[in-house]
C-alpha cells in the first residue's frame, strides 16, 4: 500500500534501523524494488528525481504506474512514493500528482528563503497527508564539482528547519552523491551528533548512500539516521549486468535482443543490491 513515509521513519528511528530510499527510473527498476521489499518484508521508499519524472513522461504517470503496480503485485509492505531533491515548483506538482511523500531541497537558498518556502510546502503536504523532507547544508556531488568532502550543515540551521514541522531532515555531514573520491575524509560524526542533539527525535536522512563503508553506515544509524538514499550503486550493477548480457552475444542470431530478456539480468542485479542494503540497514522483517 502506498503510504506517507512518516510512520515508517518514526518507527525506524525508534527501532534503531533505517529504511532505504531507492531511486526509480522505469518499470523494471520499480518492479525489482517492490518485489524485493515484499520478499524481505521491509518498508521501502521509492525515490523519483525530477529528471527521472520527466523521463517517465511526468509525475502523474509515475504515480499512476506505481499505484497500479503496487496493487497488481499484491504488495503488502508499506511503500512511500517520494520526490527526491524537489524544486519549489516540482514539490508542488508532486503533491498534486498523487505522491505520498516529497523532499523540498531549499539548501541552495539563503536560510530565510529556505525557511519561507519550506513552511509553505510543509503546510501544503500535510494538508493532503503527505510526509515532507527538507535539506540543510548542500550535499555535493560530481555534478557540483565538489571534490573530497561534502558540506557540513550548521546544527542551528537544522533546528530552525526542523521546527517548521518537516517530518525528516537531510543534513550534510560530509556525504556526497555518486562515487566517493579516493581522498574522501569520511562522514563527520561530530556534525551528526551535534545535529542530533539540536533536533531531538526527528529522523535524519543520509543522502549519497553509495560507497559509504558499512561500519560508517551502522554508526550513522546509531546516531539517528533513519533513511538512507541509494542510487548510483543500483545504476552500476544494472549497467554491468546489461553489458555482460550483450557481450555474451545472447541476441537472436543477429536479429536484435528481446528487450525483456535483455533487461532481466539488470533486474536481478538490482534485486540483489536492494536486498543487500535492506539487510545492512536492518529493515528486513520490519514491515
Ligand atoms: P547515490 O547516488 O550516491 O547513491 O545517492 C543517492 C541519493 O542521495 C539520492 O538523493
PDB file of C-alpha atoms and ligand atoms in Angstrom:
ATOM      1  CA  UNK A   1       0.000   0.000   0.000  1.00  0.00           C
ATOM      2  CA  UNK A   2       1.255   3.500  -0.786  1.00  0.00           C
ATOM      3  CA  UNK A   3       1.677   5.467   2.424  1.00  0.00           C
ATOM      4  CA  UNK A   4       3.381   8.585   3.713  1.00  0.00           C
ATOM      5  CA  UNK A   5       6.922   7.927   4.923  1.00  0.00           C
ATOM      6  CA  UNK A   6       6.333   9.475   8.341  1.00  0.00           C
ATOM      7  CA  UNK A   7       5.218   6.436  10.306  1.00  0.00           C
ATOM      8  CA  UNK A   8       7.797   4.058   8.804  1.00  0.00           C
ATOM      9  CA  UNK A   9      10.624   6.502   9.585  1.00  0.00           C
ATOM     10  CA  UNK A  10       9.437   7.286  13.120  1.00  0.00           C
ATOM     11  CA  UNK A  11       9.371   3.515  13.731  1.00  0.00           C
ATOM     12  CA  UNK A  12      12.827   3.112  12.193  1.00  0.00           C
ATOM     13  CA  UNK A  13      14.255   5.904  14.343  1.00  0.00           C
ATOM     14  CA  UNK A  14      12.760   4.359  17.494  1.00  0.00           C
ATOM     15  CA  UNK A  15      13.879   0.849  16.472  1.00  0.00           C
ATOM     16  CA  UNK A  16      17.453   1.871  15.512  1.00  0.00           C
ATOM     17  CA  UNK A  17      17.360   0.816  11.873  1.00  0.00           C
ATOM     18  CA  UNK A  18      16.995   2.699   8.586  1.00  0.00           C
ATOM     19  CA  UNK A  19      14.611   2.456   5.643  1.00  0.00           C
ATOM     20  CA  UNK A  20      16.242   2.535   2.212  1.00  0.00           C
ATOM     21  CA  UNK A  21      15.228   5.016  -0.458  1.00  0.00           C
ATOM     22  CA  UNK A  22      15.971   3.519  -3.849  1.00  0.00           C
ATOM     23  CA  UNK A  23      15.553   5.704  -6.914  1.00  0.00           C
ATOM     24  CA  UNK A  24      13.398   4.507  -9.793  1.00  0.00           C
ATOM     25  CA  UNK A  25      13.820   5.291 -13.480  1.00  0.00           C
ATOM     26  CA  UNK A  26      11.477   2.934 -15.258  1.00  0.00           C
ATOM     27  CA  UNK A  27       9.113  -0.003 -14.872  1.00  0.00           C
ATOM     28  CA  UNK A  28      11.852  -2.606 -14.352  1.00  0.00           C
ATOM     29  CA  UNK A  29      13.536  -0.730 -11.509  1.00  0.00           C
ATOM     30  CA  UNK A  30      10.188  -0.129  -9.797  1.00  0.00           C
ATOM     31  CA  UNK A  31       9.164  -3.780 -10.083  1.00  0.00           C
ATOM     32  CA  UNK A  32      12.555  -5.027  -8.836  1.00  0.00           C
ATOM     33  CA  UNK A  33      12.473  -2.784  -5.753  1.00  0.00           C
ATOM     34  CA  UNK A  34       8.828  -3.523  -4.879  1.00  0.00           C
ATOM     35  CA  UNK A  35       9.304  -7.293  -5.179  1.00  0.00           C
ATOM     36  CA  UNK A  36      12.453  -7.215  -3.053  1.00  0.00           C
ATOM     37  CA  UNK A  37      10.751  -5.159  -0.332  1.00  0.00           C
ATOM     38  CA  UNK A  38       7.926  -7.705  -0.266  1.00  0.00           C
ATOM     39  CA  UNK A  39      10.341 -10.676  -0.138  1.00  0.00           C
ATOM     40  CA  UNK A  40      12.307  -9.014   2.674  1.00  0.00           C
ATOM     41  CA  UNK A  41       9.149  -7.867   4.489  1.00  0.00           C
ATOM     42  CA  UNK A  42      10.745  -4.437   4.604  1.00  0.00           C
ATOM     43  CA  UNK A  43       9.234  -0.967   4.310  1.00  0.00           C
ATOM     44  CA  UNK A  44      10.655   0.904   1.323  1.00  0.00           C
ATOM     45  CA  UNK A  45      10.798   4.370  -0.213  1.00  0.00           C
ATOM     46  CA  UNK A  46      10.791   4.784  -3.984  1.00  0.00           C
ATOM     47  CA  UNK A  47      12.713   7.964  -4.852  1.00  0.00           C
ATOM     48  CA  UNK A  48      11.953   9.913  -8.031  1.00  0.00           C
ATOM     49  CA  UNK A  49      14.255  12.722  -9.150  1.00  0.00           C
ATOM     50  CA  UNK A  50      12.758  15.475 -11.258  1.00  0.00           C
ATOM     51  CA  UNK A  51      14.837  14.230 -14.191  1.00  0.00           C
ATOM     52  CA  UNK A  52      13.538  10.682 -13.796  1.00  0.00           C
ATOM     53  CA  UNK A  53      10.000  12.073 -13.507  1.00  0.00           C
ATOM     54  CA  UNK A  54      10.403  13.908 -16.802  1.00  0.00           C
ATOM     55  CA  UNK A  55      11.903  10.805 -18.425  1.00  0.00           C
ATOM     56  CA  UNK A  56       8.842   8.777 -17.395  1.00  0.00           C
ATOM     57  CA  UNK A  57       6.633  11.488 -19.021  1.00  0.00           C
ATOM     58  CA  UNK A  58       5.672  13.279 -15.823  1.00  0.00           C
ATOM     59  CA  UNK A  59       4.834  12.822 -12.152  1.00  0.00           C
ATOM     60  CA  UNK A  60       1.238  11.794 -12.874  1.00  0.00           C
ATOM     61  CA  UNK A  61       2.432   8.872 -14.997  1.00  0.00           C
ATOM     62  CA  UNK A  62       4.831   7.823 -12.237  1.00  0.00           C
ATOM     63  CA  UNK A  63       2.140   7.972  -9.530  1.00  0.00           C
ATOM     64  CA  UNK A  64      -0.325   6.011 -11.672  1.00  0.00           C
ATOM     65  CA  UNK A  65       2.271   3.358 -12.575  1.00  0.00           C
ATOM     66  CA  UNK A  66       3.497   2.872  -9.021  1.00  0.00           C
ATOM     67  CA  UNK A  67      -0.018   2.697  -7.562  1.00  0.00           C
ATOM     68  CA  UNK A  68      -1.173   0.195 -10.162  1.00  0.00           C
ATOM     69  CA  UNK A  69       1.974  -1.916  -9.868  1.00  0.00           C
ATOM     70  CA  UNK A  70       1.771  -1.976  -6.066  1.00  0.00           C
ATOM     71  CA  UNK A  71      -1.773  -3.338  -6.386  1.00  0.00           C
ATOM     72  CA  UNK A  72      -1.110  -5.760  -9.252  1.00  0.00           C
ATOM     73  CA  UNK A  73       1.869  -7.314  -7.482  1.00  0.00           C
ATOM     74  CA  UNK A  74      -0.118  -7.630  -4.244  1.00  0.00           C
ATOM     75  CA  UNK A  75       2.488  -5.722  -2.258  1.00  0.00           C
ATOM     76  CA  UNK A  76       1.644  -5.729   1.465  1.00  0.00           C
ATOM     77  CA  UNK A  77       4.636  -3.835   2.910  1.00  0.00           C
ATOM     78  CA  UNK A  78       4.476  -0.038   3.377  1.00  0.00           C
ATOM     79  CA  UNK A  79       5.718   1.793   0.261  1.00  0.00           C
ATOM     80  CA  UNK A  80       6.225   5.564   0.022  1.00  0.00           C
ATOM     81  CA  UNK A  81       6.456   7.299  -3.352  1.00  0.00           C
ATOM     82  CA  UNK A  82       8.833  10.177  -2.694  1.00  0.00           C
ATOM     83  CA  UNK A  83      10.096  13.116  -4.729  1.00  0.00           C
ATOM     84  CA  UNK A  84      13.894  13.322  -4.427  1.00  0.00           C
ATOM     85  CA  UNK A  85      15.530  16.800  -4.296  1.00  0.00           C
ATOM     86  CA  UNK A  86      12.440  18.700  -5.403  1.00  0.00           C
ATOM     87  CA  UNK A  87      12.462  22.275  -6.584  1.00  0.00           C
ATOM     88  CA  UNK A  88       9.725  24.539  -5.233  1.00  0.00           C
ATOM     89  CA  UNK A  89       7.626  24.005  -8.400  1.00  0.00           C
ATOM     90  CA  UNK A  90       8.392  20.277  -8.625  1.00  0.00           C
ATOM     91  CA  UNK A  91       7.378  19.729  -4.994  1.00  0.00           C
ATOM     92  CA  UNK A  92       4.019  21.408  -5.596  1.00  0.00           C
ATOM     93  CA  UNK A  93       3.490  19.331  -8.749  1.00  0.00           C
ATOM     94  CA  UNK A  94       4.160  16.038  -6.909  1.00  0.00           C
ATOM     95  CA  UNK A  95       1.835  16.980  -4.056  1.00  0.00           C
ATOM     96  CA  UNK A  96      -0.899  17.372  -6.675  1.00  0.00           C
ATOM     97  CA  UNK A  97       0.094  14.317  -8.732  1.00  0.00           C
ATOM     98  CA  UNK A  98      -0.540  11.743  -6.008  1.00  0.00           C
ATOM     99  CA  UNK A  99       2.908  11.191  -4.487  1.00  0.00           C
ATOM    100  CA  UNK A 100       2.789  10.195  -0.810  1.00  0.00           C
ATOM    101  CA  UNK A 101       5.969  11.989   0.206  1.00  0.00           C
ATOM    102  CA  UNK A 102       8.130  14.850  -1.060  1.00  0.00           C
ATOM    103  CA  UNK A 103      11.531  16.361  -0.481  1.00  0.00           C
ATOM    104  CA  UNK A 104      11.951  20.081  -0.905  1.00  0.00           C
ATOM    105  CA  UNK A 105      15.612  20.908  -1.364  1.00  0.00           C
ATOM    106  CA  UNK A 106      15.934  24.576  -0.494  1.00  0.00           C
ATOM    107  CA  UNK A 107      19.531  24.153   0.705  1.00  0.00           C
ATOM    108  CA  UNK A 108      20.901  26.447  -2.012  1.00  0.00           C
ATOM    109  CA  UNK A 109      18.654  29.350  -0.919  1.00  0.00           C
ATOM    110  CA  UNK A 110      19.673  31.745   1.854  1.00  0.00           C
ATOM    111  CA  UNK A 111      18.304  30.289   5.124  1.00  0.00           C
ATOM    112  CA  UNK A 112      15.463  32.868   5.339  1.00  0.00           C
ATOM    113  CA  UNK A 113      14.175  31.873   1.895  1.00  0.00           C
ATOM    114  CA  UNK A 114      14.603  28.165   2.656  1.00  0.00           C
ATOM    115  CA  UNK A 115      12.513  28.732   5.814  1.00  0.00           C
ATOM    116  CA  UNK A 116       9.741  30.631   3.960  1.00  0.00           C
ATOM    117  CA  UNK A 117       9.417  28.125   1.112  1.00  0.00           C
ATOM    118  CA  UNK A 118       9.702  25.076   3.384  1.00  0.00           C
ATOM    119  CA  UNK A 119       6.945  26.467   5.641  1.00  0.00           C
ATOM    120  CA  UNK A 120       4.563  26.875   2.709  1.00  0.00           C
ATOM    121  CA  UNK A 121       5.306  23.391   1.367  1.00  0.00           C
ATOM    122  CA  UNK A 122       5.040  21.713   4.804  1.00  0.00           C
ATOM    123  CA  UNK A 123       1.505  23.090   5.064  1.00  0.00           C
ATOM    124  CA  UNK A 124       0.568  22.002   1.533  1.00  0.00           C
ATOM    125  CA  UNK A 125       1.986  18.480   2.024  1.00  0.00           C
ATOM    126  CA  UNK A 126       0.466  17.912   5.462  1.00  0.00           C
ATOM    127  CA  UNK A 127      -2.902  19.195   4.294  1.00  0.00           C
ATOM    128  CA  UNK A 128      -3.091  16.163   1.962  1.00  0.00           C
ATOM    129  CA  UNK A 129      -1.431  13.705   4.360  1.00  0.00           C
ATOM    130  CA  UNK A 130       1.977  13.564   2.647  1.00  0.00           C
ATOM    131  CA  UNK A 131       5.264  13.497   4.532  1.00  0.00           C
ATOM    132  CA  UNK A 132       7.929  16.073   3.724  1.00  0.00           C
ATOM    133  CA  UNK A 133      11.739  16.060   3.907  1.00  0.00           C
ATOM    134  CA  UNK A 134      13.831  19.230   3.914  1.00  0.00           C
ATOM    135  CA  UNK A 135      17.541  19.766   3.416  1.00  0.00           C
ATOM    136  CA  UNK A 136      20.124  21.895   5.160  1.00  0.00           C
ATOM    137  CA  UNK A 137      23.741  22.106   4.022  1.00  0.00           C
ATOM    138  CA  UNK A 138      24.039  21.185   0.364  1.00  0.00           C
ATOM    139  CA  UNK A 139      25.051  17.602  -0.323  1.00  0.00           C
ATOM    140  CA  UNK A 140      27.693  17.812  -3.011  1.00  0.00           C
ATOM    141  CA  UNK A 141      28.404  15.501  -5.876  1.00  0.00           C
ATOM    142  CA  UNK A 142      30.354  15.205  -9.074  1.00  0.00           C
ATOM    143  CA  UNK A 143      27.917  17.430 -10.911  1.00  0.00           C
ATOM    144  CA  UNK A 144      28.628  20.252  -8.488  1.00  0.00           C
ATOM    145  CA  UNK A 145      32.363  19.849  -8.938  1.00  0.00           C
ATOM    146  CA  UNK A 146      32.816  19.050  -5.260  1.00  0.00           C
ATOM    147  CA  UNK A 147      35.929  17.043  -4.569  1.00  0.00           C
ATOM    148  CA  UNK A 148      36.977  15.434  -1.320  1.00  0.00           C
ATOM    149  CA  UNK A 149      34.302  16.499   1.140  1.00  0.00           C
ATOM    150  CA  UNK A 150      30.628  17.374   1.148  1.00  0.00           C
ATOM    151  CA  UNK A 151      29.327  20.335   3.101  1.00  0.00           C
ATOM    152  CA  UNK A 152      28.546  20.015   6.809  1.00  0.00           C
ATOM    153  CA  UNK A 153      25.245  21.529   7.921  1.00  0.00           C
ATOM    154  CA  UNK A 154      25.013  24.124  10.690  1.00  0.00           C
ATOM    155  CA  UNK A 155      23.158  22.433  13.605  1.00  0.00           C
ATOM    156  CA  UNK A 156      21.318  25.684  14.448  1.00  0.00           C
ATOM    157  CA  UNK A 157      20.001  25.967  10.890  1.00  0.00           C
ATOM    158  CA  UNK A 158      18.930  22.309  11.129  1.00  0.00           C
ATOM    159  CA  UNK A 159      16.950  23.130  14.258  1.00  0.00           C
ATOM    160  CA  UNK A 160      15.359  26.141  12.531  1.00  0.00           C
ATOM    161  CA  UNK A 161      14.166  23.986   9.602  1.00  0.00           C
ATOM    162  CA  UNK A 162      13.198  21.001  11.801  1.00  0.00           C
ATOM    163  CA  UNK A 163      10.979  23.292  13.893  1.00  0.00           C
ATOM    164  CA  UNK A 164       8.902  24.151  10.798  1.00  0.00           C
ATOM    165  CA  UNK A 165       7.214  20.772  11.120  1.00  0.00           C
ATOM    166  CA  UNK A 166       9.108  18.773   8.485  1.00  0.00           C
ATOM    167  CA  UNK A 167       8.876  15.014   9.050  1.00  0.00           C
ATOM    168  CA  UNK A 168      12.537  14.157   8.421  1.00  0.00           C
ATOM    169  CA  UNK A 169      15.653  16.117   7.706  1.00  0.00           C
ATOM    170  CA  UNK A 170      18.553  15.678   5.298  1.00  0.00           C
ATOM    171  CA  UNK A 171      21.622  17.358   6.708  1.00  0.00           C
ATOM    172  CA  UNK A 172      25.022  17.405   5.062  1.00  0.00           C
ATOM    173  CA  UNK A 173      27.620  15.560   7.152  1.00  0.00           C
ATOM    174  CA  UNK A 174      30.398  15.320   4.578  1.00  0.00           C
ATOM    175  CA  UNK A 175      28.391  12.950   2.328  1.00  0.00           C
ATOM    176  CA  UNK A 176      28.217  13.436  -1.434  1.00  0.00           C
ATOM    177  CA  UNK A 177      26.247  11.898  -4.288  1.00  0.00           C
ATOM    178  CA  UNK A 178      27.895   9.427  -6.636  1.00  0.00           C
ATOM    179  CA  UNK A 179      31.129   7.510  -6.134  1.00  0.00           C
ATOM    180  CA  UNK A 180      33.339   8.928  -3.373  1.00  0.00           C
ATOM    181  CA  UNK A 181      36.769  10.191  -4.439  1.00  0.00           C
ATOM    182  CA  UNK A 182      39.830   8.397  -3.070  1.00  0.00           C
ATOM    183  CA  UNK A 183      40.657  11.356  -0.792  1.00  0.00           C
ATOM    184  CA  UNK A 184      37.199  11.482   0.831  1.00  0.00           C
ATOM    185  CA  UNK A 185      37.507  12.155   4.545  1.00  0.00           C
ATOM    186  CA  UNK A 186      34.502  10.066   5.603  1.00  0.00           C
ATOM    187  CA  UNK A 187      31.311  11.115   7.385  1.00  0.00           C
ATOM    188  CA  UNK A 188      31.573  13.795  10.065  1.00  0.00           C
ATOM    189  CA  UNK A 189      30.083  12.049  13.108  1.00  0.00           C
ATOM    190  CA  UNK A 190      30.865  15.159  15.159  1.00  0.00           C
ATOM    191  CA  UNK A 191      28.437  17.122  12.946  1.00  0.00           C
ATOM    192  CA  UNK A 192      25.864  14.304  13.032  1.00  0.00           C
ATOM    193  CA  UNK A 193      25.983  14.166  16.817  1.00  0.00           C
ATOM    194  CA  UNK A 194      25.614  17.960  17.123  1.00  0.00           C
ATOM    195  CA  UNK A 195      22.612  17.886  14.749  1.00  0.00           C
ATOM    196  CA  UNK A 196      21.013  15.000  16.633  1.00  0.00           C
ATOM    197  CA  UNK A 197      21.390  16.932  19.877  1.00  0.00           C
ATOM    198  CA  UNK A 198      19.665  20.024  18.466  1.00  0.00           C
ATOM    199  CA  UNK A 199      16.811  18.375  16.531  1.00  0.00           C
ATOM    200  CA  UNK A 200      15.850  15.699  19.101  1.00  0.00           C
ATOM    201  CA  UNK A 201      13.610  12.889  17.817  1.00  0.00           C
ATOM    202  CA  UNK A 202      13.494  13.963  14.167  1.00  0.00           C
ATOM    203  CA  UNK A 203      14.543  11.095  11.843  1.00  0.00           C
ATOM    204  CA  UNK A 204      17.665  12.120   9.882  1.00  0.00           C
ATOM    205  CA  UNK A 205      18.346  11.275   6.241  1.00  0.00           C
ATOM    206  CA  UNK A 206      21.672  10.227   4.776  1.00  0.00           C
ATOM    207  CA  UNK A 207      21.977  11.008   1.071  1.00  0.00           C
ATOM    208  CA  UNK A 208      24.779   9.671  -1.110  1.00  0.00           C
ATOM    209  CA  UNK A 209      24.498   6.125   0.280  1.00  0.00           C
ATOM    210  CA  UNK A 210      26.671   4.662  -2.496  1.00  0.00           C
ATOM    211  CA  UNK A 211      30.157   3.685  -1.377  1.00  0.00           C
ATOM    212  CA  UNK A 212      29.941   4.626   2.312  1.00  0.00           C
ATOM    213  CA  UNK A 213      31.754   1.868   4.250  1.00  0.00           C
ATOM    214  CA  UNK A 214      29.375  -0.447   6.154  1.00  0.00           C
ATOM    215  CA  UNK A 215      30.752   0.488   9.577  1.00  0.00           C
ATOM    216  CA  UNK A 216      30.068   4.188   8.907  1.00  0.00           C
ATOM    217  CA  UNK A 217      26.506   3.336   7.823  1.00  0.00           C
ATOM    218  CA  UNK A 218      25.930   1.389  11.047  1.00  0.00           C
ATOM    219  CA  UNK A 219      27.370   4.207  13.162  1.00  0.00           C
ATOM    220  CA  UNK A 220      25.206   6.801  11.357  1.00  0.00           C
ATOM    221  CA  UNK A 221      22.096   4.706  12.097  1.00  0.00           C
ATOM    222  CA  UNK A 222      23.083   4.512  15.769  1.00  0.00           C
ATOM    223  CA  UNK A 223      23.224   8.337  15.792  1.00  0.00           C
ATOM    224  CA  UNK A 224      19.703   8.913  14.446  1.00  0.00           C
ATOM    225  CA  UNK A 225      19.845   8.288  10.682  1.00  0.00           C
ATOM    226  CA  UNK A 226      16.579   6.520   9.752  1.00  0.00           C
ATOM    227  CA  UNK A 227      16.518   6.924   5.944  1.00  0.00           C
ATOM    228  CA  UNK A 228      19.392   6.176   3.581  1.00  0.00           C
ATOM    229  CA  UNK A 229      19.303   7.039  -0.121  1.00  0.00           C
ATOM    230  CA  UNK A 230      20.959   4.752  -2.649  1.00  0.00           C
ATOM    231  CA  UNK A 231      21.005   5.349  -6.381  1.00  0.00           C
ATOM    232  CA  UNK A 232      24.421   5.127  -8.049  1.00  0.00           C
ATOM    233  CA  UNK A 233      25.122   1.601  -6.732  1.00  0.00           C
ATOM    234  CA  UNK A 234      21.952   0.327  -8.416  1.00  0.00           C
ATOM    235  CA  UNK A 235      22.937   2.091 -11.649  1.00  0.00           C
ATOM    236  CA  UNK A 236      26.369   0.455 -11.574  1.00  0.00           C
ATOM    237  CA  UNK A 237      25.130  -3.118 -11.067  1.00  0.00           C
ATOM    238  CA  UNK A 238      22.367  -2.615 -13.636  1.00  0.00           C
ATOM    239  CA  UNK A 239      24.847  -1.378 -16.250  1.00  0.00           C
ATOM    240  CA  UNK A 240      27.327  -4.189 -15.522  1.00  0.00           C
ATOM    241  CA  UNK A 241      24.665  -6.886 -15.814  1.00  0.00           C
ATOM    242  CA  UNK A 242      23.290  -5.447 -19.061  1.00  0.00           C
ATOM    243  CA  UNK A 243      26.764  -5.082 -20.559  1.00  0.00           C
ATOM    244  CA  UNK A 244      27.525  -8.684 -19.567  1.00  0.00           C
ATOM    245  CA  UNK A 245      24.405  -9.915 -21.327  1.00  0.00           C
ATOM    246  CA  UNK A 246      25.217  -8.045 -24.544  1.00  0.00           C
ATOM    247  CA  UNK A 247      28.874  -9.069 -24.517  1.00  0.00           C
ATOM    248  CA  UNK A 248      27.846 -12.702 -24.089  1.00  0.00           C
ATOM    249  CA  UNK A 249      26.189 -12.304 -27.505  1.00  0.00           C
ATOM    250  CA  UNK A 250      22.828 -13.517 -26.326  1.00  0.00           C
ATOM    251  CA  UNK A 251      20.948 -11.925 -29.189  1.00  0.00           C
ATOM    252  CA  UNK A 252      18.503 -13.585 -31.565  1.00  0.00           C
ATOM    253  CA  UNK A 253      21.114 -14.634 -34.155  1.00  0.00           C
ATOM    254  CA  UNK A 254      21.803 -11.093 -35.323  1.00  0.00           C
ATOM    255  CA  UNK A 255      18.132 -10.116 -35.268  1.00  0.00           C
ATOM    256  CA  UNK A 256      18.340  -7.995 -32.128  1.00  0.00           C
ATOM    257  CA  UNK A 257      17.587  -8.595 -28.475  1.00  0.00           C
ATOM    258  CA  UNK A 258      14.278  -9.402 -26.820  1.00  0.00           C
ATOM    259  CA  UNK A 259      14.066  -6.321 -24.543  1.00  0.00           C
ATOM    260  CA  UNK A 260      12.584  -8.327 -21.681  1.00  0.00           C
ATOM    261  CA  UNK A 261      15.476 -10.799 -21.774  1.00  0.00           C
ATOM    262  CA  UNK A 262      17.999  -8.013 -22.254  1.00  0.00           C
ATOM    263  CA  UNK A 263      16.833  -6.225 -19.101  1.00  0.00           C
ATOM    264  CA  UNK A 264      16.389  -9.380 -16.988  1.00  0.00           C
ATOM    265  CA  UNK A 265      19.988  -9.619 -15.684  1.00  0.00           C
ATOM    266  CA  UNK A 266      19.904  -5.933 -14.680  1.00  0.00           C
ATOM    267  CA  UNK A 267      16.569  -6.512 -12.952  1.00  0.00           C
ATOM    268  CA  UNK A 268      18.047  -9.415 -10.939  1.00  0.00           C
ATOM    269  CA  UNK A 269      21.148  -7.338 -10.120  1.00  0.00           C
ATOM    270  CA  UNK A 270      19.017  -4.535  -8.675  1.00  0.00           C
ATOM    271  CA  UNK A 271      17.017  -7.027  -6.617  1.00  0.00           C
ATOM    272  CA  UNK A 272      20.238  -8.444  -5.139  1.00  0.00           C
ATOM    273  CA  UNK A 273      21.627  -4.969  -4.413  1.00  0.00           C
ATOM    274  CA  UNK A 274      18.416  -3.764  -2.738  1.00  0.00           C
ATOM    275  CA  UNK A 275      18.285  -6.932  -0.583  1.00  0.00           C
ATOM    276  CA  UNK A 276      21.926  -6.410   0.467  1.00  0.00           C
ATOM    277  CA  UNK A 277      21.128  -2.822   1.517  1.00  0.00           C
ATOM    278  CA  UNK A 278      17.945  -3.759   3.389  1.00  0.00           C
ATOM    279  CA  UNK A 279      19.968  -6.318   5.379  1.00  0.00           C
ATOM    280  CA  UNK A 280      22.678  -3.748   6.126  1.00  0.00           C
ATOM    281  CA  UNK A 281      20.163  -1.067   7.139  1.00  0.00           C
ATOM    282  CA  UNK A 282      18.324  -3.532   9.415  1.00  0.00           C
ATOM    283  CA  UNK A 283      14.886  -3.047   7.806  1.00  0.00           C
ATOM    284  CA  UNK A 284      14.242  -6.738   6.972  1.00  0.00           C
ATOM    285  CA  UNK A 285      11.129  -8.096   8.716  1.00  0.00           C
ATOM    286  CA  UNK A 286      10.262  -4.603   9.992  1.00  0.00           C
ATOM    287  CA  UNK A 287       7.186  -4.117   7.752  1.00  0.00           C
TER     288      UNK A 287
HETATM  289  P1  LIG B   1      23.966   7.962  -4.502  1.00  0.00           P
HETATM  290  O1  LIG B   1      23.689   8.123  -5.968  1.00  0.00           O
HETATM  291  O2  LIG B   1      25.322   8.450  -4.141  1.00  0.00           O
HETATM  292  O3  LIG B   1      23.697   6.584  -4.021  1.00  0.00           O
HETATM  293  O4  LIG B   1      22.973   8.955  -3.734  1.00  0.00           O
HETATM  294  C1  LIG B   1      21.588   8.816  -3.892  1.00  0.00           C
HETATM  295  C2  LIG B   1      20.875   9.952  -3.270  1.00  0.00           C
HETATM  296  O5  LIG B   1      21.281  10.503  -2.280  1.00  0.00           O
HETATM  297  C3  LIG B   1      19.623  10.402  -3.912  1.00  0.00           C
HETATM  298  O6  LIG B   1      19.106  11.527  -3.310  1.00  0.00           O
END
